[in-house]
Amino acid sequence: MKIKKIIANNLYMIKCLLDIQASAIVGIIFVSVITTLIPVICNVVLLRYIINKLIIGNSLNKIFLVTIVVCVYILLTLIFSSLFKEYILPGAKERICSSILNRVNDKAVSLDISCYDNPLYYDELVWNMSAIEEKIDVIFDYLSKFPGYVANFILTSTVFTIIDKKLVILVLFTVFVTFIFNKPLAEANFNKENAIKSMRRKKQYIESVFKQYDYAQEIRLSNISSVLKREYNKNTKELQDVYRMKNKKVWIINFLQVYLSGYFMVNFVIVIYLGYQIIVKKNVNTGDFIAVFNGVNTLLSALYYLLGRFVTQIMESGYFIEKYRNFLSIEPSIKSGKKTINNGFQTLEFKNVSFSYNSKEEVLHRINFTIKRGEKIAIVGENGVGKSTLIKLVMRLYDVSAGQILLNGIDIREYDLVQYRKLMGVAFQNFQIYAAALGNNISGSVNYAPDRVMNVAKECGLYEIINKCVNGLETQMTKEFDDNGVILSGGEQQKIALARALYSNSELLILDEPSAALDPIAEQKLNKQLKNISNEKTVIYISHRLSSTVDADCIYVISNGQIVENGNHFKLLQKNGLYNKMWNFQAAKYVSNMGE
């Protein structure tokens, strides 16, 4: 990456930080300058002043007054610095990190579901999310040091120039030697981080499995933990190998930069030069000698940082910020149209729709059907035939590979995406219960209408559950953050997912396996409730349990990605086809279970 691009990336991030919390950034720079100057003022400027004034016999009162002024400056600086670092900076840093991370989260939400099919996307997302706080710390670090070291360099160089200009030349030569190694060092560190990011993600995944409640039961009742431990240990060894290989180069560059160039020049060349000036030339008096002796390391520290560590930080940050900017610049392939939906939901038509994931074998092939307002349809079939994929196409989580989906006769890709999706209330098969209040889980919103939540809760059979909870709708779900949190059964959780779909009061209700976790009695009760709830709505059912689809106006049977049968329950039974076979098989299982 070119230096110009690296600088541009860092300036971009600094501008982002200023936009979020300008006062904190200005405070960091101010504190950096006033605190970094303390050792220069005390050990170089003040000490030189005191010794030289004592040698020429100046008044002690004047020396004492100058010393008092410096002491007051130091005291005020330390008080202000401490208050800023302990009371202001931590909160500001937290706000900045959260704001930057929220941009990543918002971008992740805006991107297509198809991105999650790509491991490289996962690596980039996880790397951005996990590295943000660390990299923001790096930027904070150089913002808190760079201005101070610049002031340090200017003041110390001014003193050195007054004493002997050749000293500055020697120091600059030392720094030049150090500077040569900065770019290869930054590249080596970045390449190391890039090499281990996918390994770290795998390690973090395994660690999270052992911490999550969802996995706790299976881990205890199976030997899957041994598989995970084997993968974890294998991953750890791979990480160690990469660290060993990559750190070797980093160590060599560090050694050449710090030990050979820095310590050799400071402890040998500059010391000899100073000795020559004092003993042979007698050009340096006692005050100047002490000022140079104290100041040379101060100046070198400033220059090592400015042209050493600072440059490395700038380069490493530049690489990270480039990845951050690249992630934020990813454009979703699911583009929003501009048309508005003026007449609500009237018809939804699949017209020769085909679909494949990543240009592989087609999951759906030439699907054709129409749903009219108020109709209840069901989509059934064996596992893996494309039922859930069809629903994802309706929701525009994916776009069709061929054909069209028409809402009210217009291609759904032409409609405003947000408005289009608001037409739908969806209960997903793989729904989630969040570590948040029950009311938030049902409404899917920060601000919700309690009366509305209670109404849909009653409709879904959740009313008694809510009444049992001490805090009602404010009861925390899961024990992730609250020891008093409630863990619901699978059936109760499924009712929450259904209530979430109903809360939006959408015109089109999509139910993906709405009764999968319910017992037969609860399922029958739910089916009756759904019939009443969805009386005026258009409903699409996806279900393995055909008992849930008996009352559908039309049932579409999918096999090998195609609609092979359609009709109502009784017509399909009369056809003696796949639906009849599936129905009889499920009925036989119920009879068999009753016999047992």
PDB file of C-alpha atoms in Angstrom, residues 210-328:
ATOM      1  CA  PHE A 210     -18.604 -24.214  25.391  1.00  0.00           C
ATOM      2  CA  LYS A 211     -20.084 -20.996  26.834  1.00  0.00           C
ATOM      3  CA  GLN A 212     -23.545 -21.022  25.256  1.00  0.00           C
ATOM      4  CA  TYR A 213     -26.600 -22.564  26.851  1.00  0.00           C
ATOM      5  CA  ASP A 214     -27.923 -23.799  23.482  1.00  0.00           C
ATOM      6  CA  TYR A 215     -25.058 -26.300  23.253  1.00  0.00           C
ATOM      7  CA  ALA A 216     -24.818 -27.205  26.945  1.00  0.00           C
ATOM      8  CA  GLN A 217     -27.138 -30.223  26.924  1.00  0.00           C
ATOM      9  CA  GLU A 218     -25.711 -31.984  23.868  1.00  0.00           C
ATOM     10  CA  ILE A 219     -22.156 -31.420  25.070  1.00  0.00           C
ATOM     11  CA  ARG A 220     -22.984 -33.179  28.331  1.00  0.00           C
ATOM     12  CA  LEU A 221     -24.875 -36.063  26.747  1.00  0.00           C
ATOM     13  CA  SER A 222     -22.564 -36.816  23.837  1.00  0.00           C
ATOM     14  CA  ASN A 223     -18.892 -37.020  23.032  1.00  0.00           C
ATOM     15  CA  ILE A 224     -18.998 -33.993  20.740  1.00  0.00           C
ATOM     16  CA  SER A 225     -16.793 -32.082  23.203  1.00  0.00           C
ATOM     17  CA  SER A 226     -13.891 -34.397  22.308  1.00  0.00           C
ATOM     18  CA  VAL A 227     -14.316 -33.457  18.640  1.00  0.00           C
ATOM     19  CA  LEU A 228     -14.357 -29.768  19.524  1.00  0.00           C
ATOM     20  CA  LYS A 229     -11.316 -30.124  21.789  1.00  0.00           C
ATOM     21  CA  ARG A 230      -9.436 -31.951  19.048  1.00  0.00           C
ATOM     22  CA  GLU A 231     -10.215 -29.145  16.591  1.00  0.00           C
ATOM     23  CA  TYR A 232      -9.348 -26.540  19.228  1.00  0.00           C
ATOM     24  CA  ASN A 233      -5.961 -28.121  19.951  1.00  0.00           C
ATOM     25  CA  LYS A 234      -5.276 -28.526  16.239  1.00  0.00           C
ATOM     26  CA  ASN A 235      -6.181 -24.889  15.688  1.00  0.00           C
ATOM     27  CA  THR A 236      -3.944 -23.798  18.584  1.00  0.00           C
ATOM     28  CA  LYS A 237      -0.996 -25.687  17.079  1.00  0.00           C
ATOM     29  CA  GLU A 238      -1.608 -24.080  13.684  1.00  0.00           C
ATOM     30  CA  LEU A 239      -1.669 -20.660  15.339  1.00  0.00           C
ATOM     31  CA  GLN A 240       1.591 -21.424  17.139  1.00  0.00           C
ATOM     32  CA  ASP A 241       3.208 -22.464  13.852  1.00  0.00           C
ATOM     33  CA  VAL A 242       2.100 -19.262  12.139  1.00  0.00           C
ATOM     34  CA  TYR A 243       3.288 -17.131  15.077  1.00  0.00           C
ATOM     35  CA  ARG A 244       6.626 -18.937  15.053  1.00  0.00           C
ATOM     36  CA  MET A 245       7.101 -18.409  11.334  1.00  0.00           C
ATOM     37  CA  LYS A 246       5.800 -14.832  11.093  1.00  0.00           C
ATOM     38  CA  ASN A 247       7.310 -13.559  14.365  1.00  0.00           C
ATOM     39  CA  LYS A 248      10.770 -14.618  13.252  1.00  0.00           C
ATOM     40  CA  LYS A 249      10.759 -11.915  10.584  1.00  0.00           C
ATOM     41  CA  VAL A 250       9.257  -9.368  12.992  1.00  0.00           C
ATOM     42  CA  TRP A 251      11.969 -10.133  15.576  1.00  0.00           C
ATOM     43  CA  ILE A 252      14.814  -9.722  13.051  1.00  0.00           C
ATOM     44  CA  ILE A 253      13.512  -6.348  11.866  1.00  0.00           C
ATOM     45  CA  ASN A 254      12.958  -5.175  15.445  1.00  0.00           C
ATOM     46  CA  PHE A 255      16.466  -6.225  16.443  1.00  0.00           C
ATOM     47  CA  LEU A 256      18.090  -4.392  13.533  1.00  0.00           C
ATOM     48  CA  GLN A 257      15.955  -1.316  14.136  1.00  0.00           C
ATOM     49  CA  VAL A 258      16.166  -0.939  17.909  1.00  0.00           C
ATOM     50  CA  TYR A 259      19.394  -2.559  19.040  1.00  0.00           C
ATOM     51  CA  LEU A 260      21.872  -2.089  16.221  1.00  0.00           C
ATOM     52  CA  SER A 261      20.916   1.373  14.965  1.00  0.00           C
ATOM     53  CA  GLY A 262      19.551   2.940  18.155  1.00  0.00           C
ATOM     54  CA  TYR A 263      21.668   1.695  21.014  1.00  0.00           C
ATOM     55  CA  PHE A 264      24.891   1.649  19.014  1.00  0.00           C
ATOM     56  CA  MET A 265      24.533   5.297  17.969  1.00  0.00           C
ATOM     57  CA  VAL A 266      23.374   6.564  21.378  1.00  0.00           C
ATOM     58  CA  ASN A 267      25.766   4.633  23.609  1.00  0.00           C
ATOM     59  CA  PHE A 268      28.812   4.804  21.404  1.00  0.00           C
ATOM     60  CA  VAL A 269      28.945   7.515  18.718  1.00  0.00           C
ATOM     61  CA  ILE A 270      27.158  10.358  20.553  1.00  0.00           C
ATOM     62  CA  VAL A 271      28.910   9.618  23.873  1.00  0.00           C
ATOM     63  CA  ILE A 272      32.323   9.740  22.156  1.00  0.00           C
ATOM     64  CA  TYR A 273      31.424  13.002  20.431  1.00  0.00           C
ATOM     65  CA  LEU A 274      30.322  14.600  23.711  1.00  0.00           C
ATOM     66  CA  GLY A 275      33.502  13.436  25.443  1.00  0.00           C
ATOM     67  CA  TYR A 276      35.591  14.951  22.656  1.00  0.00           C
ATOM     68  CA  GLN A 277      33.785  18.314  22.931  1.00  0.00           C
ATOM     69  CA  ILE A 278      34.184  18.461  26.726  1.00  0.00           C
ATOM     70  CA  ILE A 279      37.743  17.179  27.163  1.00  0.00           C
ATOM     71  CA  VAL A 280      39.518  18.251  23.966  1.00  0.00           C
ATOM     72  CA  LYS A 281      37.618  21.206  22.583  1.00  0.00           C
ATOM     73  CA  LYS A 282      36.244  22.456  25.917  1.00  0.00           C
ATOM     74  CA  ASN A 283      33.259  23.885  24.003  1.00  0.00           C
ATOM     75  CA  VAL A 284      30.628  22.552  26.399  1.00  0.00           C
ATOM     76  CA  ASN A 285      30.154  23.932  29.921  1.00  0.00           C
ATOM     77  CA  THR A 286      28.682  22.022  32.851  1.00  0.00           C
ATOM     78  CA  GLY A 287      25.070  23.169  32.373  1.00  0.00           C
ATOM     79  CA  ASP A 288      25.169  22.453  28.650  1.00  0.00           C
ATOM     80  CA  PHE A 289      26.776  19.044  29.236  1.00  0.00           C
ATOM     81  CA  ILE A 290      24.044  17.985  31.686  1.00  0.00           C
ATOM     82  CA  ALA A 291      21.355  19.357  29.356  1.00  0.00           C
ATOM     83  CA  VAL A 292      22.772  17.363  26.426  1.00  0.00           C
ATOM     84  CA  PHE A 293      23.338  14.270  28.559  1.00  0.00           C
ATOM     85  CA  ASN A 294      19.721  14.342  29.771  1.00  0.00           C
ATOM     86  CA  GLY A 295      18.278  15.614  26.525  1.00  0.00           C
ATOM     87  CA  VAL A 296      19.873  13.204  24.075  1.00  0.00           C
ATOM     88  CA  ASN A 297      17.809  10.260  25.292  1.00  0.00           C
ATOM     89  CA  THR A 298      14.723  12.468  25.498  1.00  0.00           C
ATOM     90  CA  LEU A 299      15.275  13.627  21.932  1.00  0.00           C
ATOM     91  CA  LEU A 300      16.018  10.134  20.686  1.00  0.00           C
ATOM     92  CA  SER A 301      12.890   8.798  22.393  1.00  0.00           C
ATOM     93  CA  ALA A 302      10.858  11.459  20.625  1.00  0.00           C
ATOM     94  CA  LEU A 303      12.474  10.768  17.268  1.00  0.00           C
ATOM     95  CA  TYR A 304      12.323   6.994  17.672  1.00  0.00           C
ATOM     96  CA  TYR A 305       8.638   7.336  18.284  1.00  0.00           C
ATOM     97  CA  LEU A 306       7.960   9.894  15.539  1.00  0.00           C
ATOM     98  CA  LEU A 307       9.896   8.037  12.852  1.00  0.00           C
ATOM     99  CA  GLY A 308       9.763   4.612  14.441  1.00  0.00           C
ATOM    100  CA  ARG A 309       6.784   3.451  16.442  1.00  0.00           C
ATOM    101  CA  PHE A 310       4.522   6.233  15.143  1.00  0.00           C
ATOM    102  CA  VAL A 311       5.211   5.353  11.518  1.00  0.00           C
ATOM    103  CA  THR A 312       4.649   1.662  12.286  1.00  0.00           C
ATOM    104  CA  GLN A 313       1.342   2.502  13.991  1.00  0.00           C
ATOM    105  CA  ILE A 314       0.300   4.713  11.083  1.00  0.00           C
ATOM    106  CA  MET A 315       1.073   1.945   8.591  1.00  0.00           C
ATOM    107  CA  GLU A 316      -0.596  -0.840  10.587  1.00  0.00           C
ATOM    108  CA  SER A 317      -3.635   1.370  11.177  1.00  0.00           C
ATOM    109  CA  GLY A 318      -3.658   2.273   7.492  1.00  0.00           C
ATOM    110  CA  TYR A 319      -3.939  -1.403   6.514  1.00  0.00           C
ATOM    111  CA  PHE A 320      -6.723  -1.995   9.043  1.00  0.00           C
ATOM    112  CA  ILE A 321      -8.644   1.152   8.095  1.00  0.00           C
ATOM    113  CA  GLU A 322      -8.411   0.111   4.439  1.00  0.00           C
ATOM    114  CA  LYS A 323     -10.130  -3.185   5.305  1.00  0.00           C
ATOM    115  CA  TYR A 324     -12.683  -1.294   7.399  1.00  0.00           C
ATOM    116  CA  ARG A 325     -13.419   1.110   4.540  1.00  0.00           C
ATOM    117  CA  ASN A 326     -13.583  -1.751   2.046  1.00  0.00           C
ATOM    118  CA  PHE A 327     -16.121  -3.530   4.252  1.00  0.00           C
ATOM    119  CA  LEU A 328     -18.249  -0.392   4.560  1.00  0.00           C
TER     120      LEU A 328
END
